[in-house]
CSV table of C-alpha atoms in Angstrom, one decimal:
chain,number,residue,atom,x,y,z
A,63,MET,CA,-166.9,42.4,-42.1
A,64,VAL,CA,-166.6,45.4,-39.9
A,65,SER,CA,-166.3,43.1,-36.9
A,66,ASP,CA,-163.5,40.8,-38.7
A,67,ARG,CA,-161.5,44.2,-39.2
A,68,HIS,CA,-161.9,45.3,-35.5
A,69,SER,CA,-160.8,42.3,-34.4
A,70,VAL,CA,-157.7,42.6,-36.5
A,71,LYS,CA,-156.8,45.7,-35.3
A,72,GLU,CA,-157.2,44.8,-31.7
A,73,ALA,CA,-155.0,41.8,-32.6
A,74,ILE,CA,-152.3,44.0,-34.1
A,75,GLU,CA,-152.4,46.3,-31.3
A,76,GLU,CA,-152.4,43.6,-28.6
A,77,ALA,CA,-149.1,42.4,-30.5
A,78,ILE,CA,-147.5,46.0,-30.6
A,79,THR,CA,-148.4,46.4,-26.9
A,80,VAL,CA,-146.6,43.0,-26.0
A,81,SER,CA,-143.6,43.5,-28.1
A,82,ARG,CA,-142.9,46.7,-25.8
A,83,GLU,CA,-142.5,44.2,-22.9
A,84,ASN,CA,-138.9,43.4,-22.4
A,85,VAL,CA,-137.1,41.6,-19.4
A,86,THR,CA,-133.5,41.6,-18.5
A,87,TYR,CA,-132.5,38.8,-16.0
A,88,THR,CA,-129.2,39.1,-14.4
A,89,HIS,CA,-127.1,36.8,-11.8
A,90,ILE,CA,-124.3,38.7,-10.2
A,91,GLY,CA,-121.9,36.0,-9.9
A,92,ASP,CA,-119.6,38.0,-7.7
A,93,LEU,CA,-122.2,38.7,-5.2
A,94,GLY,CA,-123.1,34.9,-4.9
A,95,GLY,CA,-125.5,35.0,-7.7
A,96,LEU,CA,-127.6,37.9,-6.7
A,97,GLU,CA,-130.5,38.1,-9.2
A,98,VAL,CA,-131.4,41.3,-10.6
A,99,LEU,CA,-134.3,42.1,-12.9
A,100,GLN,CA,-134.8,45.1,-15.1
A,101,ALA,CA,-138.4,44.9,-16.9
A,102,ASN,CA,-140.9,47.1,-18.8
A,103,TYR,CA,-144.4,45.4,-18.3
A,104,HIS,CA,-147.8,46.3,-19.8
A,105,HIS,CA,-149.9,43.1,-19.4
A,106,GLN,CA,-147.6,41.2,-17.1
A,107,THR,CA,-149.7,40.2,-14.0
A,108,PHE,CA,-148.1,38.1,-11.2
A,109,SER,CA,-150.3,35.5,-9.7
A,110,ARG,CA,-150.1,35.2,-5.8
A,111,HIS,CA,-146.6,34.0,-5.1
A,112,SER,CA,-143.6,34.1,-2.6
A,113,HIS,CA,-139.7,34.1,-3.1
A,114,GLU,CA,-137.3,32.8,-0.4
A,115,ASN,CA,-135.3,35.8,-1.0
A,116,PHE,CA,-136.3,39.7,-0.3
A,117,CYS,CA,-137.3,41.7,-3.3
A,118,ILE,CA,-136.1,45.4,-3.6
A,119,GLY,CA,-137.6,47.2,-6.3
A,120,LEU,CA,-137.6,50.9,-7.7
A,121,ILE,CA,-140.3,52.1,-10.2
A,122,ASP,CA,-138.5,53.7,-13.0
A,123,GLU,CA,-141.7,54.9,-14.7
A,124,GLY,CA,-145.5,54.6,-14.8
A,125,ALA,CA,-146.9,52.7,-11.9
A,126,GLN,CA,-147.2,49.0,-10.0
A,127,SER,CA,-150.2,47.9,-8.0
A,128,PHE,CA,-149.7,44.8,-6.0
A,129,TYR,CA,-150.9,42.9,-2.8
A,130,ARG,CA,-148.7,42.2,0.2
A,131,THR,CA,-149.0,42.3,3.8
A,132,GLY,CA,-153.0,41.8,3.9
A,133,GLY,CA,-153.7,45.0,1.7
A,134,GLU,CA,-153.4,46.6,-1.7
A,135,HIS,CA,-150.7,48.9,-2.4
A,136,VAL,CA,-149.6,51.5,-5.3
A,137,ALA,CA,-146.0,52.2,-6.1
A,138,PRO,CA,-145.8,55.3,-8.7
A,139,SER,CA,-142.6,56.5,-10.1
A,140,GLY,CA,-139.6,57.0,-8.1
A,141,TRP,CA,-141.0,55.0,-5.3
A,142,ILE,CA,-139.5,52.1,-3.8
A,143,THR,CA,-141.4,48.5,-3.5
A,144,LEU,CA,-140.5,46.2,-0.5
A,145,VAL,CA,-141.3,42.5,-0.3
A,146,ASN,CA,-139.9,40.5,2.7
A,147,ALA,CA,-138.7,36.7,2.3
A,148,ASP,CA,-141.7,34.2,2.1
A,149,ASP,CA,-144.3,37.3,1.7
A,150,ILE,CA,-147.1,36.5,-0.5
A,151,HIS,CA,-147.5,39.2,-3.0
A,152,THR,CA,-148.8,39.7,-6.7
A,153,GLY,CA,-148.1,42.5,-9.0
A,154,SER,CA,-149.9,44.0,-12.2
A,155,ALA,CA,-150.0,47.7,-14.0
A,156,ALA,CA,-151.5,50.6,-12.2
A,157,SER,CA,-151.2,52.9,-15.0
A,158,GLU,CA,-152.3,52.6,-18.7
A,159,ASN,CA,-149.1,52.2,-20.0
A,160,GLY,CA,-147.8,49.8,-17.5
A,161,TRP,CA,-144.9,50.1,-15.5
A,162,SER,CA,-141.0,49.7,-15.9
A,163,TYR,CA,-138.9,49.0,-12.7
A,164,GLN,CA,-135.8,47.5,-11.5
A,165,ALA,CA,-135.6,45.1,-8.7
A,166,MET,CA,-133.0,43.0,-6.7
A,167,TYR,CA,-133.6,39.6,-4.7
A,168,PRO,CA,-131.0,39.7,-1.9
A,169,SER,CA,-130.9,36.8,0.6
A,170,GLU,CA,-131.6,36.7,4.1
A,171,SER,CA,-128.1,35.9,4.9
A,172,LEU,CA,-126.9,38.6,2.8
A,173,LEU,CA,-128.7,41.1,4.9
A,174,MET,CA,-128.1,39.5,8.0
A,175,SER,CA,-124.2,39.9,7.4
A,176,LEU,CA,-124.6,43.6,6.5
A,177,SER,CA,-126.8,44.4,9.9
A,178,ARG,CA,-124.3,42.6,11.9
A,179,ASP,CA,-122.9,46.0,13.3
A,180,LEU,CA,-126.6,47.2,13.6
A,181,LYS,CA,-128.4,47.8,16.7
A,182,THR,CA,-130.4,44.8,16.3
A,183,PRO,CA,-130.7,41.4,17.8
A,184,SER,CA,-127.3,39.2,17.3
A,185,GLY,CA,-128.3,37.2,14.0
A,186,SER,CA,-131.6,38.7,13.0
A,187,ALA,CA,-132.7,39.6,9.6
A,188,PRO,CA,-134.6,42.6,8.8
A,189,TYR,CA,-138.5,42.8,8.3
A,190,PHE,CA,-139.8,45.8,6.3
A,191,PRO,CA,-143.3,46.5,7.5
A,192,ASN,CA,-144.3,49.1,4.5
A,193,ALA,CA,-144.8,47.6,1.0
A,194,VAL,CA,-144.3,51.0,-0.2
A,195,ILE,CA,-141.9,53.8,0.8
A,196,ASN,CA,-141.2,57.4,-0.7
A,197,ASP,CA,-137.6,58.0,0.0
A,198,PRO,CA,-136.1,60.1,-2.7
A,199,TYR,CA,-132.4,59.8,-0.9
A,200,LEU,CA,-132.6,56.0,-1.0
A,201,ALA,CA,-134.0,55.8,-4.5
A,202,VAL,CA,-130.9,57.8,-5.7
A,203,GLN,CA,-128.8,55.5,-4.1
A,204,LEU,CA,-130.6,52.3,-5.5
A,205,ARG,CA,-130.4,53.6,-8.9
A,206,LEU,CA,-126.8,54.1,-8.6
A,207,ALA,CA,-126.3,50.5,-7.3
A,208,PHE,CA,-128.6,49.0,-9.9
A,209,THR,CA,-126.5,51.0,-12.7
A,210,LEU,CA,-123.2,49.8,-11.5
A,211,LEU,CA,-124.4,46.3,-11.1
A,212,LYS,CA,-125.0,46.1,-15.0
A,213,THR,CA,-121.8,48.2,-15.9
A,214,SER,CA,-119.0,48.5,-13.1
A,215,GLU,CA,-116.0,45.7,-13.4
A,216,ASN,CA,-114.8,47.0,-10.3
A,217,LYS,CA,-115.9,44.7,-7.6
A,218,LEU,CA,-115.1,47.1,-4.8
A,219,LEU,CA,-117.1,49.8,-6.1
A,220,LYS,CA,-120.1,48.3,-7.1
A,221,GLU,CA,-120.2,46.4,-3.7
A,222,SER,CA,-119.6,49.4,-1.7
A,223,ILE,CA,-122.6,51.3,-3.2
A,224,LEU,CA,-124.9,48.0,-3.2
A,225,PHE,CA,-124.2,47.5,0.6
A,226,SER,CA,-124.2,51.1,1.6
A,227,ALA,CA,-127.6,51.8,-0.5
A,228,LEU,CA,-129.0,48.1,1.7
A,229,THR,CA,-127.7,49.1,5.0
A,230,ILE,CA,-129.3,52.6,4.6
A,231,LEU,CA,-132.5,50.6,3.7
A,232,MET,CA,-132.5,48.6,6.6
A,233,MET,CA,-131.5,51.4,9.0
A,234,ARG,CA,-134.3,53.8,7.9
A,235,HIS,CA,-137.1,51.0,6.9
A,236,GLY,CA,-136.1,48.0,8.7
A,237,LYS,CA,-137.7,46.2,11.7
A,238,THR,CA,-136.5,43.0,13.6
A,239,ARG,CA,-139.7,40.6,13.6
A,240,VAL,CA,-140.2,39.1,17.0
A,241,GLU,CA,-141.6,35.6,17.1
A,242,ALA,CA,-143.3,33.8,19.7
A,243,SER,CA,-141.6,31.2,21.6
A,244,PRO,CA,-142.0,28.3,22.3
A,245,LEU,CA,-143.9,27.2,19.2
A,246,LEU,CA,-147.2,25.9,20.1
A,247,LYS,CA,-147.6,22.1,19.0
A,248,VAL,CA,-149.9,22.7,15.8
A,249,GLN,CA,-147.3,25.3,14.7
A,250,SER,CA,-144.5,22.8,15.1
A,251,GLN,CA,-146.7,20.5,13.1
A,252,ILE,CA,-147.2,22.8,10.1
A,253,LEU,CA,-143.4,23.2,10.0
A,254,ILE,CA,-142.7,19.8,9.7
A,255,VAL,CA,-145.5,19.5,6.8
A,256,LYS,CA,-143.6,22.9,5.1
A,257,SER,CA,-140.5,21.5,5.3
A,258,PHE,CA,-141.5,18.1,3.9
A,259,LEU,CA,-142.9,20.2,0.7
A,260,ASP,CA,-139.8,22.3,0.4
A,261,ASP,CA,-137.5,19.3,0.4
A,262,TYR,CA,-139.4,16.8,-1.6
A,263,PRO,CA,-141.5,19.2,-3.9
A,264,GLU,CA,-141.3,16.7,-6.9
A,265,GLU,CA,-143.2,14.1,-4.7
A,266,ASN,CA,-146.8,13.5,-5.7
A,267,VAL,CA,-148.0,13.4,-1.9
A,268,SER,CA,-151.6,13.3,-0.8
A,269,LEU,CA,-153.4,15.3,1.7
A,270,LEU,CA,-153.8,12.0,3.7
A,271,GLU,CA,-150.3,11.2,3.6
A,272,LEU,CA,-149.4,14.8,4.8
A,273,SER,CA,-152.2,14.9,7.5
A,274,SER,CA,-150.9,11.3,8.6
A,275,LEU,CA,-147.2,12.6,8.9
A,276,VAL,CA,-148.3,15.1,11.8
A,277,SER,CA,-151.5,13.2,13.2
A,278,LEU,CA,-153.9,15.9,12.2
A,279,SER,CA,-157.4,16.0,10.2
A,280,PRO,CA,-157.0,16.6,6.5
A,281,TYR,CA,-159.5,19.8,7.1
A,282,TYR,CA,-157.7,21.0,10.2
A,283,LEU,CA,-154.1,20.9,8.5
A,284,VAL,CA,-155.5,22.7,5.2
A,285,ARG,CA,-156.8,25.3,7.5
A,286,GLN,CA,-153.9,25.7,9.8
A,287,PHE,CA,-151.3,25.4,7.0
A,288,GLN,CA,-153.2,28.3,5.2
A,289,LYS,CA,-153.2,30.5,8.1
A,290,ALA,CA,-149.7,30.0,8.8
A,291,THR,CA,-148.3,30.3,5.2
A,292,GLY,CA,-150.9,31.9,3.2
A,293,PHE,CA,-151.6,29.0,0.7
A,294,PRO,CA,-153.1,25.5,0.9
A,295,PRO,CA,-150.9,22.9,0.9
A,296,HIS,CA,-151.5,22.3,-3.1
A,297,ALA,CA,-150.6,26.0,-3.8
A,298,TYR,CA,-147.6,25.9,-1.6
A,299,GLN,CA,-146.3,23.1,-3.3
A,300,ILE,CA,-146.3,24.7,-6.4
A,301,GLN,CA,-144.1,27.7,-5.1
A,302,ALA,CA,-141.5,24.9,-3.4
A,303,ARG,CA,-141.6,23.3,-7.1
A,304,LEU,CA,-140.9,26.8,-8.9
A,305,ARG,CA,-138.1,27.4,-6.5
A,306,LYS,CA,-136.3,24.0,-6.8
A,307,SER,CA,-136.8,24.6,-10.8
A,308,ARG,CA,-134.8,27.7,-10.7
A,309,SER,CA,-131.9,25.4,-9.1
A,310,LEU,CA,-132.2,22.6,-11.8
A,311,LEU,CA,-132.2,25.1,-14.8
A,312,LYS,CA,-129.1,26.7,-13.1
A,313,TYR,CA,-127.4,23.2,-13.1
A,314,GLY,CA,-128.0,22.7,-16.9
A,315,HIS,CA,-131.3,20.6,-16.7
A,316,SER,CA,-133.4,21.3,-19.6
A,317,ILE,CA,-136.8,23.0,-19.5
A,318,SER,CA,-138.6,19.9,-20.3
A,319,ASP,CA,-136.8,17.7,-18.0
A,320,THR,CA,-136.9,20.2,-14.9
A,321,ALA,CA,-141.1,20.3,-15.8
A,322,MET,CA,-141.1,16.4,-16.0
A,323,MET,CA,-138.9,16.1,-12.6
A,324,LEU,CA,-140.8,18.6,-10.7
A,325,GLY,CA,-144.0,17.2,-11.4
A,326,PHE,CA,-145.8,19.6,-13.7
A,327,HIS,CA,-148.5,18.2,-16.0
A,328,ASP,CA,-146.2,19.5,-19.1
A,329,GLN,CA,-143.9,22.1,-20.3
A,330,SER,CA,-146.9,24.6,-20.9
A,331,HIS,CA,-148.1,24.2,-17.4
A,332,PHE,CA,-144.6,24.8,-15.9
A,333,HIS,CA,-143.9,27.9,-18.3
A,334,ARG,CA,-147.6,29.4,-17.3
A,335,HIS,CA,-146.7,29.0,-13.7
A,336,PHE,CA,-143.0,30.1,-14.0
A,337,LYS,CA,-143.7,33.3,-15.8
A,338,LYS,CA,-146.6,34.1,-13.4
A,339,SER,CA,-144.4,34.1,-10.4
A,340,MET,CA,-140.9,35.1,-11.8
A,341,GLY,CA,-142.2,37.6,-14.7
A,342,VAL,CA,-139.9,35.7,-17.0
A,343,THR,CA,-140.3,32.6,-19.1
A,344,PRO,CA,-137.8,29.6,-18.2
A,345,LYS,CA,-136.2,30.2,-21.5
A,346,GLN,CA,-135.5,33.4,-20.8
A,347,TYR,CA,-134.2,32.6,-17.4
A,348,ILE,CA,-131.9,30.3,-19.0
A,349,LYS,CA,-130.3,32.9,-21.3
A,350,THR,CA,-129.1,35.0,-18.2
A,351,LEU,CA,-127.1,32.3,-16.7
């Protein structure tokens, strides 16, 4: 009986804690659909995933722990988190009461356009070497930008503040990643496989078919693909499917149809992967569109 009461108490406490978690996901139509997130998390855990866009976050309360760039990082209240496009990262609470934060996901093309007049190689996108930064001035600018994105109807005002904050971020903390050229043959082969998975994520392709596509042995392909992308091919395919799922949901496809079209086992399988990557469920995501 005591054990039963204890279990009920734990269940109630768990329900109360989960109820305190809330997420607001917004698409800013004026800025090409820029995605903005505001969230309070206690139990949310982000699995290893990546985004095609950059992720710039600001911790409001608590602290977040996450993996990025080969190491673990902790961002306390008032600090800024930076994740480059295609960086593999995770996320979880680093404090007893979880963490609250705001984040935006600017595209590579947007940041490239903002850096046009900076002293960087023409057409280059920034690279942020540090996953966590403590820059109080920039934090104030980002917080103002987040506020205006949610409340202001004045396009000129909110874009001026947002673009100013992003430019300051790139000037103070951005670098230009230099890529080796020309690509080695195996690198170009891996890019072919990566492009195939990006273009046709719904295909139930086999490892033998992928290895045949680029004339590599299956074992060597898996090792080299993971070395280049941070994911084995099957895990990268899940990321590609999740990226395409957002596009399908934006164009009005139902959750069940999207799950089926992209080769997920069922709707719950899609739901689980989506939430661990995006921090919101597909249904919550649709409500923001």
